[in-house]
Coordinates of C-alpha atoms in Angstrom, one line a residue:
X166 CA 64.2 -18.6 -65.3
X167 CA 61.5 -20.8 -67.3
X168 CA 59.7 -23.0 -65.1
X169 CA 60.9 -26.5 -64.7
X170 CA 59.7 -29.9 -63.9
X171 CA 62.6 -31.5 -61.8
X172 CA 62.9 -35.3 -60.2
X173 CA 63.3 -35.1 -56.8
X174 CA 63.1 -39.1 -56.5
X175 CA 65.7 -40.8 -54.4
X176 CA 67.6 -42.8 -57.1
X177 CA 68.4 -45.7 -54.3
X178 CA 64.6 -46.2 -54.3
X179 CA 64.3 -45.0 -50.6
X180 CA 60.9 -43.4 -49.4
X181 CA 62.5 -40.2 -49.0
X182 CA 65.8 -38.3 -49.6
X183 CA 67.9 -36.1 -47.6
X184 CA 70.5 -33.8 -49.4
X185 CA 73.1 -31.4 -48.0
X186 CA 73.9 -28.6 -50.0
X187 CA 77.3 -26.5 -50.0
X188 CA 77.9 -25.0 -52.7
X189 CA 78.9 -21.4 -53.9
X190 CA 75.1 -20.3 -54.6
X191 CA 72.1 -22.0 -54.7
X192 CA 70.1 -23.2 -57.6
X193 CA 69.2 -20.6 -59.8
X194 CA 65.9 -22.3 -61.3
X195 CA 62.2 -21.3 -61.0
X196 CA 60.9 -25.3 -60.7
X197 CA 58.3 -27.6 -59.3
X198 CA 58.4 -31.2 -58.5
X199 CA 55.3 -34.1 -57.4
X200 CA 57.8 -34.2 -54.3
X201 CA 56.6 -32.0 -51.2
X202 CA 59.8 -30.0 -50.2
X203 CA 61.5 -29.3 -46.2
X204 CA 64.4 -27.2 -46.1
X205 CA 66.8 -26.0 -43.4
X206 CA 68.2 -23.0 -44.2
X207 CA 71.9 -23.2 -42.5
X208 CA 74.5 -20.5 -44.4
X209 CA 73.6 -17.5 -46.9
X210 CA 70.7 -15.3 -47.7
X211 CA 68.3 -14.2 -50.5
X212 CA 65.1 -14.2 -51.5
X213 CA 62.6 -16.8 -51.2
X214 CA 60.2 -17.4 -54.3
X215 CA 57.1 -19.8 -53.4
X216 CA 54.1 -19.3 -55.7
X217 CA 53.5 -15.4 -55.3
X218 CA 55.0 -15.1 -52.5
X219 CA 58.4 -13.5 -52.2
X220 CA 60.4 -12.8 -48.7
X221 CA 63.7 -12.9 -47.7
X222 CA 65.3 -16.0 -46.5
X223 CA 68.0 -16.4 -43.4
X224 CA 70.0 -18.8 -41.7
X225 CA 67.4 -21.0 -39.0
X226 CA 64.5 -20.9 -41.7
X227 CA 62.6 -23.8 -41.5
X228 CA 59.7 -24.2 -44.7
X229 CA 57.6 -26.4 -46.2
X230 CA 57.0 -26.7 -49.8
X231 CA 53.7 -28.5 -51.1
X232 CA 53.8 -30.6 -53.9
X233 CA 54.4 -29.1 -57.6
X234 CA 54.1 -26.1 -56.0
X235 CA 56.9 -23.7 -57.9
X236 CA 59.3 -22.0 -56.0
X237 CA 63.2 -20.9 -55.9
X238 CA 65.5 -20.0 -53.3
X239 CA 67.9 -17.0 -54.9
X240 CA 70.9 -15.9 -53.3
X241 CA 71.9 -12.5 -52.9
X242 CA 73.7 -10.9 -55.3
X243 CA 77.0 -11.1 -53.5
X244 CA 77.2 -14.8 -53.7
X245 CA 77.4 -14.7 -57.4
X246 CA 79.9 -12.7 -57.9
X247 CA 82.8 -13.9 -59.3
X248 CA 86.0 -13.8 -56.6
X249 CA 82.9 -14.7 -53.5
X250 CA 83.8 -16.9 -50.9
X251 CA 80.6 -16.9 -49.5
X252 CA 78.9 -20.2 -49.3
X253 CA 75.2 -21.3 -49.6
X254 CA 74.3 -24.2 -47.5
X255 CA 71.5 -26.1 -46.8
X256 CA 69.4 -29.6 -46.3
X257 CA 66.7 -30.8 -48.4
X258 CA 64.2 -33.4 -47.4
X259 CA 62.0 -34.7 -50.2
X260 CA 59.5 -37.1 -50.4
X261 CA 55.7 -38.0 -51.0
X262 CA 52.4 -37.5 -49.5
X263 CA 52.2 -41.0 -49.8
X264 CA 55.6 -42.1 -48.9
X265 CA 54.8 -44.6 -47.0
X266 CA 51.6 -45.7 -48.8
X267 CA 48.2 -44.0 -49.4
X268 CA 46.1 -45.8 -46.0
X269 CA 48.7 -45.3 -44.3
X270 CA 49.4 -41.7 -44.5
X271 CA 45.3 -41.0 -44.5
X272 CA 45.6 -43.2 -41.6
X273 CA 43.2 -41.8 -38.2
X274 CA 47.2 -42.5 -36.5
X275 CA 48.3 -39.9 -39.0
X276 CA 45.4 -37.4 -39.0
X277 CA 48.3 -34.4 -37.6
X278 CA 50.7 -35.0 -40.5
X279 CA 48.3 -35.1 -43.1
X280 CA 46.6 -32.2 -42.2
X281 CA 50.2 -30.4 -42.7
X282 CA 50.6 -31.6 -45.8
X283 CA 47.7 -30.3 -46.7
X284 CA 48.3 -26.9 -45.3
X285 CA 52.0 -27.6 -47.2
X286 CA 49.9 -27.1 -50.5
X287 CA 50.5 -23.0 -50.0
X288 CA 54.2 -23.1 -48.5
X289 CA 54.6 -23.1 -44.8
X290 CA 56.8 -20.8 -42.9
X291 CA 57.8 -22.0 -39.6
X292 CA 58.3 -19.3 -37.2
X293 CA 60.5 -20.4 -34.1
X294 CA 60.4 -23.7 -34.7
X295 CA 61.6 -25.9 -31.7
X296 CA 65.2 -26.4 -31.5
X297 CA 65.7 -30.3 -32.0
X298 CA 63.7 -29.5 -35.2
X299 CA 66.9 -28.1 -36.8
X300 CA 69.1 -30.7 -34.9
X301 CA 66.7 -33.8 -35.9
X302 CA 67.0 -32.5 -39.8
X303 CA 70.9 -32.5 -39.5
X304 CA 70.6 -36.1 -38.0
X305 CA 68.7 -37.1 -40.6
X306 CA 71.0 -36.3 -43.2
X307 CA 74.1 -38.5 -41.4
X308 CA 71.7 -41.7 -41.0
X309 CA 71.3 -44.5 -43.0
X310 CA 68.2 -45.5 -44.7
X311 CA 66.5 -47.7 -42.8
X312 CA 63.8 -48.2 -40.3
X313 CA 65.1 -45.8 -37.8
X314 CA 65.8 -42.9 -39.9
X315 CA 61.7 -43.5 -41.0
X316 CA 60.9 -43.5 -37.4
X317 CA 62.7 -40.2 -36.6
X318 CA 61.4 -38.6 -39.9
X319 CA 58.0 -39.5 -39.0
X320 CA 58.4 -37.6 -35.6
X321 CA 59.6 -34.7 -37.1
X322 CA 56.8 -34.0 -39.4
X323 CA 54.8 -34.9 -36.2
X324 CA 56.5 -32.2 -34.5
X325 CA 55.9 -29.5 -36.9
X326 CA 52.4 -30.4 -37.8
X327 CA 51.8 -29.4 -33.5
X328 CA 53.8 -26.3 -34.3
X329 CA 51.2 -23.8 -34.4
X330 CA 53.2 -20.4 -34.8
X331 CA 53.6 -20.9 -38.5
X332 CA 53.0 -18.7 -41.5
X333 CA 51.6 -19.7 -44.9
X334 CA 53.5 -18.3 -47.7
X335 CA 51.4 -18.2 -51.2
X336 CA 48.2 -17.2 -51.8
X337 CA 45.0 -19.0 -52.3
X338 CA 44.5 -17.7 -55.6
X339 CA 47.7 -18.3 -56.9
X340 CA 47.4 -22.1 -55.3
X341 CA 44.1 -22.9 -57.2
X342 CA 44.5 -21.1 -60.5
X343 CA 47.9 -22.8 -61.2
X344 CA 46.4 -26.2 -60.4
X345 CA 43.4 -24.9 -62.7
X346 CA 45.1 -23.7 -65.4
X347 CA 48.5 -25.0 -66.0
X348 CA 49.4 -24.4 -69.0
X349 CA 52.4 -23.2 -71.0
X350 CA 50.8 -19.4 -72.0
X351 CA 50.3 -18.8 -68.0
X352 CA 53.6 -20.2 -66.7
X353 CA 55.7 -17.8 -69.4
X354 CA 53.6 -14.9 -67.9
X355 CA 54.3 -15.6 -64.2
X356 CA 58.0 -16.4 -64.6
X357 CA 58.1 -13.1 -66.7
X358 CA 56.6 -11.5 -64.3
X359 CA 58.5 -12.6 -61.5
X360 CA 61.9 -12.3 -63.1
X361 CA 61.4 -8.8 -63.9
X362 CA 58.9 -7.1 -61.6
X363 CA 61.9 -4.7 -60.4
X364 CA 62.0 -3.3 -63.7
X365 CA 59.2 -1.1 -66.1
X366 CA 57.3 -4.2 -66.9
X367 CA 53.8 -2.8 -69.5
X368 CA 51.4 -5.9 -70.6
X369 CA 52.0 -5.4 -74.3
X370 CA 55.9 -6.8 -73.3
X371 CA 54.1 -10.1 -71.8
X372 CA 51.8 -10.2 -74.9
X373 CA 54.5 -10.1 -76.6
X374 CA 56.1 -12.8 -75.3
X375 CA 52.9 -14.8 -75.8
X376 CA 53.0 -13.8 -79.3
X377 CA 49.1 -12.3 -78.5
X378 CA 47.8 -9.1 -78.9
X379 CA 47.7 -6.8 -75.9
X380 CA 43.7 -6.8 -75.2
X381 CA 43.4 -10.6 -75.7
X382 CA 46.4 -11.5 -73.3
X383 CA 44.4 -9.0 -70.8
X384 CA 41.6 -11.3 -71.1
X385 CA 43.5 -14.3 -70.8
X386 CA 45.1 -13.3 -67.7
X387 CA 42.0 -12.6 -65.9
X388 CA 40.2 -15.4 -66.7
X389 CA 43.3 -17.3 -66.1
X390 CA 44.3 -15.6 -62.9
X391 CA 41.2 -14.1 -61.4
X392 CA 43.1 -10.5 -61.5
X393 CA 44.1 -8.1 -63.9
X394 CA 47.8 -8.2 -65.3
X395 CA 48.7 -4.7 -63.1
X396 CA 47.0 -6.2 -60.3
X397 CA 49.0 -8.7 -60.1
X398 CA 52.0 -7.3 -61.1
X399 CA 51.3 -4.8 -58.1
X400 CA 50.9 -7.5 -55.4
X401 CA 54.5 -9.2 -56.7
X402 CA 56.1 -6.1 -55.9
X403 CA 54.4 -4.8 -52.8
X404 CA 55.2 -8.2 -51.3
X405 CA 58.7 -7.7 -52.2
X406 CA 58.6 -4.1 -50.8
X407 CA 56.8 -5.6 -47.4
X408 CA 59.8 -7.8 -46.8
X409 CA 62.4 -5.5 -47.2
X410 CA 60.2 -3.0 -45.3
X411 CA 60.1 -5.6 -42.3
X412 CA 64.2 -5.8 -43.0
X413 CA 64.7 -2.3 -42.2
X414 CA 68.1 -2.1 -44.1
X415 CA 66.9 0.4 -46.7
X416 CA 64.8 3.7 -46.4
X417 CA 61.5 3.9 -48.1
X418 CA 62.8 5.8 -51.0
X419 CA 65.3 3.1 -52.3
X420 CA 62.7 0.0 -51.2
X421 CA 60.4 1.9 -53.3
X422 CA 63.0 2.1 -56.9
X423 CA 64.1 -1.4 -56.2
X424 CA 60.4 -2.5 -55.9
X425 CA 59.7 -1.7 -59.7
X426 CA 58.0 1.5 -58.9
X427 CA 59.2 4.9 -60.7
X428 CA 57.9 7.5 -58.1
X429 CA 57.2 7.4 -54.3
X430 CA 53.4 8.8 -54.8
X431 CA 52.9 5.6 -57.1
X432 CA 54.3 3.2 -54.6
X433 CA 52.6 5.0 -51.5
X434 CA 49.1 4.8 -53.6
X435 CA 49.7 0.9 -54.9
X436 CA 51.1 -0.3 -51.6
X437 CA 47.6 1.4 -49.7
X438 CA 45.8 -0.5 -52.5
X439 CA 47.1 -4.0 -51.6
X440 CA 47.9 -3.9 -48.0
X441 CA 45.3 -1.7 -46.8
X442 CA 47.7 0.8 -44.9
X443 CA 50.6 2.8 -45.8
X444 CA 54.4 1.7 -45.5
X445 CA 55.1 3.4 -42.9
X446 CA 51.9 2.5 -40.8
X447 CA 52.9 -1.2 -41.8
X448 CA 56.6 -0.9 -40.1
X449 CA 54.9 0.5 -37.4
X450 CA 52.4 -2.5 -37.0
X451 CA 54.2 -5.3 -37.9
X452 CA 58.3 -4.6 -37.9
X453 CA 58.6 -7.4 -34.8
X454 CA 56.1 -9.6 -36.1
X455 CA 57.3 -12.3 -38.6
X456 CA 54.5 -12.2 -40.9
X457 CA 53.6 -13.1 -44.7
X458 CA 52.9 -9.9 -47.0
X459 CA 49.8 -12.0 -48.5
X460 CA 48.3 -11.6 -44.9
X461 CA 47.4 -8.4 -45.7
X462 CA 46.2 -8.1 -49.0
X463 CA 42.9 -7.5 -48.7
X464 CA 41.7 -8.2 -52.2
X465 CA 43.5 -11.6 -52.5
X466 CA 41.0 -14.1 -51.1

C-alpha cells in the first residue's frame, strides 16, 4: 500500500472528468493526485482512508477530497474474496481548483465555491446532503462535455458549498505536516502505519523499515509529525475504534482486538487519552450523531 502519485487528468482535454465505477472491489491503492476528488458512493462498503482519518463508508456518501490529499476507499473484506458477487460502485468527479481558470475561480461571483475548496483541503463529509445532489452527480456522468454539463457542475459545487451540515474528515496536523514535510522517510511511516495499525505495531519495526535506528526515527517523527510515534499510532486506531463504535455491529471487546489493542484496560486508558471520555460514554453521546472521530481529540489541534 505505498503511496502513489496518480493522473486524474481527463485524457480528452476536458476541464473535468466524470467516471462510473462498477467493478468487483474498489481500488486497492493508498494515492494522491493535484486533482481535488467528489465521489458518490452508490453500492458496497468499507473503510474510508483520507489523511488520518479513517471511518466507514456506505451507500449515499457524498465526500470531498482536497487536492494531493492521500486517501483510499477499501472494500470490506467480503468483496475480495474470491467466488463474491458483490459489486463496488461508484462516480468520480475530478478536476482542478482552477478548472476553469485562476480569476475566475478566485472570482467575488465564486467566493462560495472557493471557500469549499478550501475547506476540501481536510476532506469533507457531507452529512444529508440534498437529494438532487446524488441525482445531479448521476446526470453528470450521462452528459456530454460541453457548456451545459459545466453549467450544471458549477451548480453543484454551489450547492454543496451552502450545505452547512458537513463534517471535515482529516486533521489539521496531519493537513500541514504532510504539505511541510513530504518526503519519502514520512510517507513509508504513515502508510506503515496505516496498513498495519490492527496488528502489534513497536517503532523499532518502522525504523526498521527506514533503515534508522529506533531513537533517531523517534526524533524524526516528532519533528516531522508534531507527535510521538505511539501517539499517533494511538489516534489511528481510536478513530478506527470510534467508527465502528458509532456502527454498533460489534461489542466493545471485539472493536477493542480489531483496533490493534491487546487488552481492554489498554484500550479503555488510550481511547480516554484521545477522545477525552470513555467508549461507552462516547456511544452514549454521540451513537445518532454522524460525526468525525478527530472532533474529539482533544490534543490534535
Amino acid at each position: 500500500m505505498r503511496l502513489q502519485l496518480l493522473s486524474r487528468e481527463d485524457p480528452n482535454k476536458s476541464s473535468f472528468l466524470v467516471t462510473h465505477h462498477k467493478e468487483s472491489h474498489f481500488l486497492k491503492v493508498w494515492h494522491y493526485h493535484p486533482e481535488l476528488e467528489l465521489v458518490l458512493s452508490m453500492r458496497s462498503t468499507g473503510t474510508r482512508f483520507v489523511g488520518d482519518s479513517i471511518m466507514k463508508f456506505n451507500p449515499g456518501d457524498v465526500v470531498l477530497i482536497g487536492k494531493n490529499l492521500p486517501h483510499m476507499w477499501l472494500n470490506d473484506d467480503a468483496y475480495f474474496k474470491e467466488n463474491s458477487n458483490l459489486i463496488a460502485e461508484d462516480i468520480v468527479i475530478h478536476f482542478k481548483k482552477e478548472f476553469l481558470g485562476v480569476d475566475f475561480i478566485e472570482s467575488k461571483e465564486m467566493n462560495h465555491i472557493f471557500g469549499l475548496i478550501n475547506k476540501a483541503r481536510y476532506g469533507i463529509k457531507f452529512i444529508e446532503p440534498p437529494l438532487d445532489v446524488s441525482k445531479t452527480i448521476k446526470k453528470l456522468c450521462k452528459m456530454p462535455v460541453g457548456f451545459k454539463r459545466t453549467i450544471k457542475f458549477l451548480r453543484l459545487l454551489n450547492k454543496l458549498s451552502k450545505h452547512s451540515n458537513y463534517v471535515l474528515l482529516s486533521s489539521k496536523d496531519f493537513v500541514t505536516n504532510f504539505k511541510k514535510n513530504q518526503n519519502e522517510k514520512l510517507d513509508k511511516a504513515y502508510e506503515f502505519i496505516i496498513k498495519n495499525f490492527q496488528e502489534n505495531i513497536e517503532l523499532e519495526d518502522v525504523a526498521n523499515l527506514l533503515n534508522m535506528n529506533p531513537s533517531a526515527f523517534s526524533r524524526f517523527f516528532k519533528r516531522a509529525s508534531l507527535k510521538t510515534f505511539s501517539r499517533y499510532l494511538n489516534e489511528v486506531r481510536i478513530s478506527y475504534a470510534c467508527r465502528m463504535l458509532l456502527d454498533g455491529k460489534q461489542n466493545i471487546a471485539d472493536i477493542c482486538y480489531r483496533s490493534g489493542y491487546n487488552t481492554i484496560s489498554n484500550f479503555n486508558r488510550q481511547f480516554k487519552t484521545v477522545v477525552d471520555m470513555s467508549p461507552t460514554e462516547y456511544i452514549s453521546q454521540y451513537k445518532d450523531r454522524d460525526m468525525n472521530p478527530n472532533d474529539f481529540n482533544k490534543n490534535n489541534g
